[in-house]
């Protein structure tokens, strides 16, 4: 079946306006109860005597001692992440406290003080059982997941110090900085003396576990720049390999980025996760546009690895033959984390393109997930279901690769993306900042243009808190001031209107080549009607840099020069407002 036909069949129920069927997208507030239930489930897996979360957990939340009583590093980081997101949605500080305890256990026991880097497995007392095994990028990246989320919610300096320690270790010991073969090595020896291979997990997981979060909450360009290098790897190797595969892309490579012919598996969730990352990066610099690649990735899944009848992606395939890998399962299977990628990628691509096909994928996958993956009796979600929603290999909830991460992240992003991208409503999140020195804290929870949304209001101890800058989303905390804050964010009205209409072609805005520029560039615009015109430059925090025009302009073509000699390198927004029309674009200054 060709791509055009499958997309036509997939879109058959879409009219001029796609009708959302999942109540969790119709009203994203509904997802908060689900997140609360998942988080409450994982509290049962905590060891109150020795500390840390057990890894192997049964359907009901008890420890599966028959599978071992280990407490993997990844379990601590993933459960901490989930509990932090649950706190941010519910305000329940129990979740935040338990997340901190998990991270403290991880900091005290999982770090290799001799060689650097995270051990991946610990026994119930915190003793490493993997001290001499390879250190793979998968675990080194995921070791940052929980600490970065905790820092976002609390601005805790202890966690920031650990973030810097682990991040710098990855950059100095795991990153191949060669011009031709740059990228993260897939695995290294315990003492980092040998370094081998490149892979999907070593590459894309760097974006999903920490790089974008760090950029959003610090505005430090080093993290965004590294994310774009990773995107180059995704584009030049994963996407580039698709034309020679029956389905998906090659996921395993040697250190020189030559495809590993012995590894033929391709995973639908990995394809969708790559598309999700491309869509997220688009917002920060549309001039580096991976949208077409993201669309090709999702179309590949919809055409060859997606359940168009019941909704949601299937699991794994042989990339050479195109055959589904059944793993001894009597029926086709779907995995909980891969369902998440269909939802998050779908909603982000709907934001980027406004194409209903992506909204439909997210909606029907979410509907299937909430009906069949969620355990409404004991809480949390099952690992795998058949295409009809029945049981597959078992119903245990925790193992070395499954904890409170993907299930809660699915709910967290359904809330954020559903509110901002679908229903266009405000979002409310909780933060808890410890008392300390006088400081400013960035609050940027959503991967979208920073200038498109702002802080609406903040409550502290149920009272209004006014010491913040709405447009730049910066909260100021005076000396020795801290506590729990309830922060509501909203879309800017001009951007809501901008998203709901198409700007007529006789209103145009463009920047002259070259882009990037240094230090001057010309900005052209065309207006069909005479009237008041405002042309303003903003930085990526939404701060006004310079107003180039503010007054009456005649209809026609216009050009004006912008000199940025006193500005630092970075991305800037130029926005034209005229006669109730708003157009915003980005340009890059590179000195």
Coordinates of C-alpha atoms in Angstrom, one line a residue:
X1 CA 0.0 0.0 0.0
X2 CA 1.6 3.3 -1.0
X3 CA 2.1 6.3 1.3
X4 CA -0.5 8.5 -0.3
X5 CA -3.2 5.8 0.1
X6 CA -2.4 5.0 3.7
X7 CA -2.4 8.6 4.6
X8 CA -5.7 9.1 2.8
X9 CA -7.2 6.1 4.7
X10 CA -5.8 7.4 8.0
X11 CA -7.4 10.8 7.3
X12 CA -10.7 9.5 6.2
X13 CA -12.6 10.5 9.3
X14 CA -11.1 14.0 9.3
X15 CA -13.5 16.7 8.1
X16 CA -12.7 20.4 8.0
X17 CA -12.3 20.2 11.8
X18 CA -11.1 17.0 13.4
X19 CA -13.4 15.9 16.3
X20 CA -11.4 14.9 19.3
X21 CA -12.7 11.7 21.0
X22 CA -10.4 11.4 24.0
X23 CA -11.8 13.1 27.1
X24 CA -8.2 13.7 28.1
X25 CA -7.7 16.0 25.1
X26 CA -11.1 17.5 25.2
X27 CA -10.4 18.6 28.8
X28 CA -6.7 18.1 29.6
X29 CA -7.4 18.8 33.3
X30 CA -8.7 15.2 33.4
X31 CA -5.2 13.8 33.0
X32 CA -4.1 15.2 36.4
X33 CA -6.0 12.4 38.3
X34 CA -4.2 9.8 36.2
X35 CA -0.8 11.3 37.0
X36 CA -1.7 11.4 40.7
X37 CA -2.7 7.7 40.6
X38 CA 0.6 6.7 38.8
X39 CA 2.7 8.6 41.3
X40 CA 0.8 7.1 44.3
X41 CA 1.5 3.6 42.9
X42 CA 5.3 4.2 42.9
X43 CA 5.4 5.3 46.5
X44 CA 4.7 1.7 47.4
X45 CA 8.0 0.7 45.8
X46 CA 10.2 2.8 48.1
X47 CA 12.4 1.1 50.7
X48 CA 11.9 3.2 53.8
X49 CA 14.6 1.2 55.7
X50 CA 17.6 1.4 53.3
X51 CA 16.3 4.1 51.0
X52 CA 15.8 4.1 47.2
X53 CA 13.2 2.5 44.9
X54 CA 13.2 -1.2 44.2
X55 CA 13.4 -2.0 40.5
X56 CA 11.3 -5.1 40.0
X57 CA 7.7 -4.4 41.0
X58 CA 4.5 -6.5 40.7
X59 CA 1.2 -5.6 39.3
X60 CA 0.0 -4.5 42.7
X61 CA 3.1 -2.5 43.7
X62 CA 4.9 -5.1 45.8
X63 CA 8.6 -6.0 45.3
X64 CA 9.2 -9.0 43.1
X65 CA 11.9 -10.7 45.2
X66 CA 12.0 -13.6 42.8
X67 CA 13.4 -11.2 40.2
X68 CA 15.9 -9.7 42.5
X69 CA 15.9 -6.8 45.0
X70 CA 18.2 -4.5 43.1
X71 CA 17.7 -0.7 42.9
X72 CA 19.0 0.3 39.6
X73 CA 20.3 3.9 39.1
X74 CA 17.9 4.3 36.2
X75 CA 15.0 3.4 38.5
X76 CA 15.9 6.1 40.9
X77 CA 16.3 8.8 38.2
X78 CA 13.1 7.8 36.4
X79 CA 10.9 7.5 39.4
X80 CA 12.2 10.8 40.7
X81 CA 11.3 12.4 37.4
X82 CA 7.8 11.0 37.5
X83 CA 7.2 12.1 41.1
X84 CA 8.5 15.6 40.4
X85 CA 6.1 16.0 37.4
X86 CA 3.3 14.7 39.6
X87 CA 4.1 17.4 42.2
X88 CA 4.2 20.0 39.5
X89 CA 0.7 19.0 38.4
X90 CA -0.9 18.3 41.8
X91 CA 1.0 20.4 44.3
X92 CA 1.4 17.3 46.6
X93 CA 4.7 17.8 48.3
X94 CA 4.9 14.1 49.3
X95 CA 5.9 13.4 45.7
X96 CA 8.6 16.0 45.8
X97 CA 10.0 14.7 49.1
X98 CA 10.2 11.1 47.9
X99 CA 11.8 12.2 44.6
X100 CA 14.5 14.0 46.6
X101 CA 15.1 10.9 48.7
X102 CA 15.5 8.8 45.5
X103 CA 18.0 11.2 44.1
X104 CA 19.9 11.4 47.4
X105 CA 20.2 7.6 47.3
X106 CA 21.4 7.8 43.7
X107 CA 24.0 10.5 44.5
X108 CA 25.3 8.6 47.6
X109 CA 25.7 5.2 45.9
X110 CA 25.4 5.2 42.1
X111 CA 28.4 7.5 41.2
X112 CA 31.8 6.0 40.3
X113 CA 34.0 8.2 42.4
X114 CA 37.2 6.7 40.9
X115 CA 36.4 6.9 37.2
X116 CA 33.4 9.2 37.0
X117 CA 30.0 8.3 35.6
X118 CA 27.0 6.4 36.8
X119 CA 26.9 2.7 37.8
X120 CA 23.8 1.2 36.3
X121 CA 22.9 -1.4 38.9
X122 CA 22.9 -1.3 42.7
X123 CA 21.8 -3.9 45.3
X124 CA 19.2 -3.1 47.9
X125 CA 21.8 -1.5 50.2
X126 CA 23.2 0.7 47.4
X127 CA 26.3 -1.3 46.7
X128 CA 27.2 -1.3 43.0
X129 CA 26.9 -4.7 41.3
X130 CA 28.1 -3.4 37.9
X131 CA 31.3 -1.7 38.9
X132 CA 33.4 -3.3 36.2
X133 CA 30.9 -3.3 33.4
X134 CA 30.7 -0.9 30.5
X135 CA 29.3 2.5 31.0
X136 CA 26.8 3.0 28.2
X137 CA 25.4 6.3 27.0
X138 CA 21.8 5.1 27.7
X139 CA 22.4 5.1 31.5
X140 CA 24.7 8.2 31.5
X141 CA 22.0 10.2 29.8
X142 CA 19.2 8.9 32.0
X143 CA 21.2 9.6 35.1
X144 CA 20.5 13.3 34.3
X145 CA 16.8 12.9 33.9
X146 CA 15.7 13.1 37.5
X147 CA 18.2 15.7 38.7
X148 CA 17.3 18.1 35.8
X149 CA 13.6 17.8 36.6
X150 CA 14.2 18.4 40.3
X151 CA 16.3 21.4 39.6
X152 CA 13.5 22.8 37.3
X153 CA 10.9 22.4 40.1
X154 CA 13.1 23.6 42.9
X155 CA 16.2 25.4 41.7
X156 CA 18.1 23.3 44.3
X157 CA 21.9 24.0 44.2
X158 CA 22.8 20.4 45.3
X159 CA 21.1 19.0 42.2
X160 CA 22.6 21.6 40.0
X161 CA 26.0 20.6 41.2
X162 CA 25.3 17.0 40.3
X163 CA 23.9 18.0 36.9
X164 CA 27.1 19.9 36.1
X165 CA 29.3 17.0 37.4
X166 CA 27.4 14.3 35.3
X167 CA 27.0 16.5 32.2
X168 CA 30.7 17.5 32.1
X169 CA 31.6 13.9 32.6
X170 CA 29.5 13.0 29.5
X171 CA 31.0 15.8 27.5
X172 CA 34.7 15.0 28.3
X173 CA 34.5 11.2 28.4
X174 CA 31.7 10.1 26.1
X175 CA 31.6 12.7 23.3
X176 CA 33.5 12.1 20.1
X177 CA 34.5 15.7 19.0
X178 CA 36.0 14.7 15.7
X179 CA 34.8 16.9 12.8
X180 CA 33.6 14.0 10.7
X181 CA 32.3 11.5 13.3
X182 CA 31.1 13.7 16.1
X183 CA 28.5 12.3 18.5
X184 CA 28.2 10.4 21.7
X185 CA 29.8 6.9 21.9
X186 CA 27.3 4.2 22.6
X187 CA 29.4 2.4 25.3
X188 CA 32.7 2.8 27.0
X189 CA 34.8 0.7 29.4
X190 CA 34.4 1.2 33.1
X191 CA 37.4 3.5 33.3
X192 CA 36.6 5.1 29.9
X193 CA 39.8 3.8 28.3
X194 CA 38.0 2.3 25.3
X195 CA 35.1 3.9 23.5
X196 CA 32.9 2.2 20.9
X197 CA 30.0 2.6 18.5
X198 CA 27.2 5.2 18.0
X199 CA 23.5 4.5 18.3
X200 CA 20.0 5.9 18.5
X201 CA 20.0 5.7 22.3
X202 CA 23.3 7.4 22.6
X203 CA 22.1 10.2 20.4
X204 CA 18.4 11.1 20.8
X205 CA 18.2 10.3 24.5
X206 CA 20.5 13.2 25.1
X207 CA 17.8 15.6 23.9
X208 CA 14.9 13.9 25.7
X209 CA 16.7 13.5 29.1
X210 CA 18.4 16.8 29.6
X211 CA 19.5 19.1 26.8
X212 CA 16.3 20.9 26.0
X213 CA 15.3 21.1 29.7
X214 CA 18.6 22.7 30.6
X215 CA 18.3 25.2 27.8
X216 CA 14.7 26.2 28.8
X217 CA 15.5 26.7 32.5
X218 CA 18.9 28.3 32.1
X219 CA 18.8 30.0 28.6
X220 CA 22.4 28.9 28.2
X221 CA 23.1 28.5 24.5
X222 CA 25.6 25.7 25.0
X223 CA 22.8 23.2 25.6
X224 CA 20.8 24.3 22.6
X225 CA 23.9 24.2 20.4
X226 CA 24.6 20.7 21.5
X227 CA 21.0 19.7 20.8
X228 CA 21.5 21.0 17.2
X229 CA 24.6 18.9 16.8
X230 CA 22.6 15.9 18.0
X231 CA 19.9 16.9 15.4
X232 CA 22.5 16.8 12.7
X233 CA 23.4 13.2 13.7
X234 CA 19.7 12.4 13.6
X235 CA 19.3 13.9 10.2
X236 CA 22.5 12.7 8.6
X237 CA 22.4 9.1 9.8
X238 CA 19.0 8.0 11.0
X239 CA 16.8 9.9 8.5
X240 CA 19.4 9.4 5.8
X241 CA 19.3 5.6 6.2
X242 CA 15.5 5.4 5.7
X243 CA 15.5 5.1 1.9
X244 CA 17.4 1.8 2.1
X245 CA 15.2 0.2 4.7
X246 CA 11.9 -1.6 4.3
X247 CA 10.7 0.2 7.4
X248 CA 12.1 2.7 9.9
X249 CA 15.8 3.5 10.0
X250 CA 19.1 1.9 11.1
X251 CA 19.6 2.3 14.8
X252 CA 23.1 0.8 15.5
X253 CA 26.4 2.1 14.0
X254 CA 30.1 1.6 14.6
X255 CA 32.2 4.5 15.9
X256 CA 32.6 5.9 12.3
X257 CA 28.8 6.0 11.7
X258 CA 28.8 2.9 9.5
X259 CA 25.6 1.0 9.8
X260 CA 25.8 -2.2 11.9
X261 CA 24.5 -4.8 9.5
X262 CA 24.1 -7.4 12.3
X263 CA 21.5 -5.3 14.1
X264 CA 18.3 -5.2 12.0
X265 CA 15.7 -4.1 14.5
X266 CA 13.9 -0.8 14.1
X267 CA 11.5 0.4 16.8
X268 CA 8.4 2.5 16.0
X269 CA 8.8 4.5 19.3
X270 CA 12.3 5.5 18.3
X271 CA 11.1 6.8 14.9
X272 CA 8.4 8.8 16.6
X273 CA 10.7 10.1 19.4
X274 CA 13.1 11.4 16.7
X275 CA 10.2 13.3 15.1
X276 CA 9.2 14.6 18.5
X277 CA 12.7 16.0 19.0
X278 CA 12.8 17.6 15.6
X279 CA 9.5 19.3 16.3
X280 CA 10.6 20.6 19.7
X281 CA 13.8 22.0 18.2
X282 CA 11.9 23.8 15.4
X283 CA 10.5 26.3 17.9
X284 CA 13.9 27.7 18.9
X285 CA 15.2 28.3 15.4
X286 CA 12.8 27.8 12.5
X287 CA 15.7 28.6 10.2
X288 CA 17.1 25.2 11.1
X289 CA 14.0 23.4 9.9
X290 CA 13.7 19.6 10.3
X291 CA 9.9 19.7 9.8
X292 CA 10.0 17.7 6.6
X293 CA 12.1 15.0 8.2
X294 CA 9.8 14.8 11.1
X295 CA 6.8 14.4 8.8
X296 CA 8.6 11.7 6.8
X297 CA 9.4 9.8 10.0
X298 CA 5.8 9.9 11.2
X299 CA 4.4 9.0 7.8
X300 CA 6.7 6.0 7.8
X301 CA 5.1 4.8 11.0
X302 CA 1.6 5.5 9.8
X303 CA 2.2 3.7 6.6
X304 CA 4.0 0.7 7.8
X305 CA 3.9 0.3 11.6
X306 CA 0.6 1.8 12.9
X307 CA -2.7 0.3 13.9
X308 CA -5.1 2.4 11.8
X309 CA -8.1 0.4 13.1
X310 CA -7.7 0.7 16.9
X311 CA -5.0 3.4 17.2
X312 CA -1.4 3.5 18.3
X313 CA 2.0 2.3 16.9
X314 CA 3.1 -1.3 16.9
X315 CA 6.4 -2.2 18.5
X316 CA 9.3 -3.6 16.6
X317 CA 10.2 -4.6 13.1
X318 CA 13.0 -6.0 11.0
X319 CA 14.2 -3.0 9.1
X320 CA 15.5 -5.1 6.2
X321 CA 12.5 -7.3 5.6
X322 CA 9.7 -5.1 7.0
X323 CA 8.4 -8.1 9.1
X324 CA 7.0 -7.4 12.5
X325 CA 9.0 -9.0 15.3
X326 CA 6.6 -11.0 17.5
X327 CA 9.0 -12.1 20.2
X328 CA 6.9 -15.2 20.7
X329 CA 3.8 -13.2 21.3
X330 CA 0.6 -14.8 19.8
X331 CA -0.7 -11.4 18.7
X332 CA 0.6 -8.0 17.6
X333 CA 1.8 -5.9 20.5
X334 CA 2.1 -2.3 21.5
X335 CA 4.4 -0.9 24.3
X336 CA 3.5 1.8 26.8
X337 CA 6.4 4.0 26.1
X338 CA 5.9 3.8 22.3
X339 CA 2.3 5.0 22.8
X340 CA 3.7 8.0 24.6
X341 CA 5.9 8.9 21.7
X342 CA 2.9 8.8 19.3
X343 CA 1.0 11.2 21.6
X344 CA 3.8 13.7 22.3
X345 CA 5.1 13.6 18.7
X346 CA 1.6 14.0 17.3
X347 CA 0.7 17.0 19.5
X348 CA 4.0 18.7 18.9
X349 CA 3.7 18.2 15.1
X350 CA 0.2 19.5 15.3
X351 CA 1.5 22.6 16.9
X352 CA 4.2 23.0 14.2
X353 CA 2.1 22.2 11.1
X354 CA -1.6 22.6 12.3
X355 CA -2.3 19.4 10.3
X356 CA -5.1 17.4 11.7
X357 CA -3.4 14.1 10.8
X358 CA -1.0 14.5 13.7
X359 CA -3.8 15.5 16.1
X360 CA -5.7 12.4 15.1
X361 CA -2.7 10.2 15.8
X362 CA -2.2 11.7 19.2
X363 CA -5.9 11.6 20.1
X364 CA -6.7 8.0 19.1
X365 CA -3.4 6.7 20.6
X366 CA -4.2 8.5 23.9
X367 CA -7.8 7.1 23.8
X368 CA -6.5 3.5 23.4
X369 CA -3.8 4.0 26.0
X370 CA -6.2 5.3 28.7
X371 CA -8.7 2.5 28.0
X372 CA -6.4 -0.5 27.9
X373 CA -2.9 0.3 29.3
X374 CA -4.0 2.0 32.5
X375 CA -4.7 -0.4 35.5
X376 CA -7.7 1.2 37.0
X377 CA -7.6 -1.2 40.0
X378 CA -4.1 -1.0 41.2
X379 CA -2.8 2.1 39.4
X380 CA 0.0 2.8 36.9
X381 CA 0.1 1.1 33.5
X382 CA 0.9 -2.2 31.9
X383 CA 4.0 -2.6 29.9
X384 CA 2.5 -4.2 26.8
X385 CA -1.0 -4.8 25.3
X386 CA -2.2 -6.5 22.1
X387 CA -3.7 -4.4 19.3
X388 CA -7.1 -5.2 20.9
X389 CA -6.0 -4.1 24.4
X390 CA -5.6 -7.6 25.9
X391 CA -2.7 -8.9 28.0
X392 CA 0.5 -10.0 26.3
X393 CA 3.6 -11.2 28.2
X394 CA 2.7 -10.3 31.8
X395 CA 1.3 -7.5 33.9
X396 CA 4.2 -6.6 36.3
X397 CA 4.8 -2.8 36.5
X398 CA 8.5 -2.4 37.2
X399 CA 11.7 -3.8 35.7
X400 CA 15.2 -2.4 34.7
X401 CA 13.6 -0.4 31.9
X402 CA 10.2 0.4 33.3
X403 CA 9.5 2.8 36.2
X404 CA 7.5 6.0 36.7
X405 CA 9.0 7.9 33.8
X406 CA 7.1 7.3 30.6
X407 CA 3.7 6.8 32.2
X408 CA 3.8 10.1 34.1
X409 CA 5.5 12.0 31.3
X410 CA 2.7 11.0 29.0
X411 CA 0.3 12.6 31.4
X412 CA 2.4 15.7 32.0
X413 CA 2.9 16.5 28.3
X414 CA -0.7 15.7 27.5
X415 CA -1.7 18.3 30.0
X416 CA 0.9 20.9 28.7
X417 CA 0.4 20.3 25.0
X418 CA -3.3 19.7 25.3
X419 CA -3.9 23.0 27.1
X420 CA -1.6 25.1 24.9
X421 CA -1.8 23.5 21.5
X422 CA -5.4 22.1 21.4
X423 CA -7.8 23.9 23.8
X424 CA -5.7 27.1 24.0
X425 CA -6.2 27.4 27.8
X426 CA -3.8 28.4 30.6
X427 CA -1.7 25.8 32.4
X428 CA -1.0 25.8 36.1
X429 CA 2.1 24.2 37.6
X430 CA 3.6 24.1 41.1
X431 CA 7.2 24.9 42.1
X432 CA 9.0 24.9 45.5
X433 CA 12.0 27.1 45.8
X434 CA 14.2 26.9 48.9
X435 CA 15.2 30.1 50.7
X436 CA 18.6 31.4 49.6
X437 CA 20.3 34.3 48.1
X438 CA 18.6 36.9 46.0
X439 CA 18.1 35.4 42.6
X440 CA 16.0 35.3 39.3
X441 CA 14.6 32.0 38.1
X442 CA 13.5 31.2 34.6
X443 CA 10.1 29.3 34.3
X444 CA 9.9 27.8 30.8
X445 CA 8.0 24.5 31.0
X446 CA 6.8 24.1 27.4
X447 CA 8.9 23.6 24.3
X448 CA 7.5 26.3 22.1
X449 CA 8.6 29.8 21.1
X450 CA 9.4 31.5 24.4
X451 CA 7.8 34.7 23.2
X452 CA 4.4 33.1 22.6
X453 CA 3.4 32.6 26.2
X454 CA 3.8 34.4 29.5
X455 CA 3.1 34.1 33.2
X456 CA -0.5 35.1 34.0
X457 CA -0.3 35.0 37.8
X458 CA 1.5 33.5 40.7
X459 CA 0.2 32.5 44.1
X460 CA 2.4 32.1 47.2
X461 CA 0.7 30.8 50.4
X462 CA -2.6 31.3 48.6
X463 CA -1.8 35.0 48.2
X464 CA -0.9 36.9 45.0
X465 CA 2.8 37.1 44.3
X466 CA 3.8 39.9 42.0
X467 CA 7.6 40.0 41.9
X468 CA 7.9 38.5 38.4
X469 CA 8.2 39.6 34.8
X470 CA 5.3 38.1 32.8
X471 CA 6.7 38.2 29.3
X472 CA 10.2 36.8 30.0
X473 CA 8.7 34.3 32.6
X474 CA 11.3 35.3 35.2
X475 CA 10.4 35.1 38.9
X476 CA 12.5 37.1 41.4
X477 CA 13.1 35.7 44.9
X478 CA 14.6 38.1 47.4
X479 CA 17.2 37.0 50.0
X480 CA 16.0 34.1 52.3
X481 CA 12.7 33.9 50.5
X482 CA 11.2 30.5 49.5
X483 CA 8.2 28.2 49.6
X484 CA 5.6 26.6 47.3
X485 CA 4.5 28.7 44.3
X486 CA 1.4 28.1 42.1
X487 CA 2.2 29.5 38.7
X488 CA -0.3 30.0 35.9
X489 CA 1.0 30.5 32.3
X490 CA -1.1 31.7 29.4
X491 CA -0.7 32.2 25.7
X492 CA -0.4 35.7 24.5
X493 CA -3.5 36.9 22.8
X494 CA -1.8 38.0 19.7
X495 CA -0.3 34.6 19.3
X496 CA -3.7 32.8 19.9
X497 CA -5.1 34.9 17.1
X498 CA -2.0 34.3 15.0
X499 CA -2.4 30.5 15.4
X500 CA -6.0 30.6 14.4
X501 CA -5.7 32.3 11.1
X502 CA -3.5 32.3 8.0
X503 CA -1.9 35.6 7.3
X504 CA -3.0 36.8 3.8
X505 CA -0.2 36.7 1.2
X506 CA -0.4 40.5 0.7
X507 CA 1.0 40.9 4.2
X508 CA 4.6 39.7 4.0
X509 CA 7.7 39.9 6.2
X510 CA 11.2 38.7 5.4
X511 CA 14.8 39.2 6.3
X512 CA 17.5 39.6 3.7
X513 CA 20.1 37.0 3.1
X514 CA 22.5 36.1 4.6
X515 CA 21.2 34.4 7.7
X516 CA 23.0 34.2 10.0
X517 CA 24.0 37.9 9.7
X518 CA 26.8 40.0 11.2
X519 CA 26.3 42.8 12.2
X520 CA 23.6 44.3 9.9
X521 CA 20.6 43.0 7.9
X522 CA 17.7 44.4 6.0
X523 CA 14.1 43.5 6.9
X524 CA 11.5 43.8 4.2
X525 CA 7.7 43.9 4.6
X526 CA 4.8 44.4 2.4
X527 CA 1.4 45.7 3.5
X528 CA -1.7 46.0 1.4
X529 CA -3.3 48.9 3.3
X530 CA -1.9 52.1 4.8
X531 CA -2.0 52.4 8.5
X532 CA -0.1 52.2 11.8
X533 CA 2.8 49.8 11.7
X534 CA 5.0 48.5 14.5
X535 CA 8.2 46.6 13.6
X536 CA 10.1 45.5 16.8
X537 CA 13.0 43.3 17.6
X538 CA 12.9 40.9 20.6
X539 CA 15.4 38.5 22.1
X540 CA 14.4 34.9 22.8
X541 CA 13.2 35.8 26.3
X542 CA 10.7 38.2 24.8
X543 CA 12.5 41.3 25.9
X544 CA 12.2 44.3 23.5
X545 CA 15.6 45.1 21.9
X546 CA 14.7 47.8 19.5
X547 CA 11.6 49.4 17.8
X548 CA 12.4 50.0 14.1
X549 CA 9.1 51.4 13.1
X550 CA 6.2 52.7 15.1
X551 CA 3.8 54.9 13.2
X552 CA 1.8 55.5 10.0
X553 CA 3.2 53.7 6.9
X554 CA 1.8 53.8 3.3
X555 CA 0.7 50.6 1.6
X556 CA 3.4 48.9 -0.5
X557 CA 6.9 47.4 -0.2
X558 CA 9.2 48.6 2.5
X559 CA 12.8 47.9 3.7
X560 CA 14.6 48.9 6.8
X561 CA 18.1 48.2 8.1
X562 CA 18.8 46.6 11.5
X563 CA 22.2 47.0 13.0
X564 CA 23.1 44.5 15.8
X565 CA 26.7 45.6 16.4
X566 CA 26.0 46.0 20.2
X567 CA 24.2 42.7 20.6
X568 CA 25.7 39.2 21.3
X569 CA 25.3 36.3 19.0
X570 CA 22.0 34.5 19.3
X571 CA 18.5 34.2 17.9
X572 CA 16.2 37.2 17.7
X573 CA 12.6 37.7 16.8
X574 CA 11.4 40.4 14.4
X575 CA 7.6 41.1 14.7
X576 CA 5.4 43.1 12.4
X577 CA 2.0 44.4 13.6
X578 CA -0.3 46.3 11.3
X579 CA -4.0 46.6 10.8
X580 CA -4.7 43.7 13.2
X581 CA -2.2 41.4 11.5
X582 CA 0.7 40.0 13.4
X583 CA 3.7 38.2 11.7
X584 CA 6.7 37.0 13.7
X585 CA 9.9 35.4 12.3
X586 CA 13.4 34.6 13.6
X587 CA 16.9 35.6 12.5
X588 CA 20.3 34.5 13.8
X589 CA 23.1 36.9 14.6
X590 CA 26.5 35.1 14.5
X591 CA 29.6 37.1 15.3

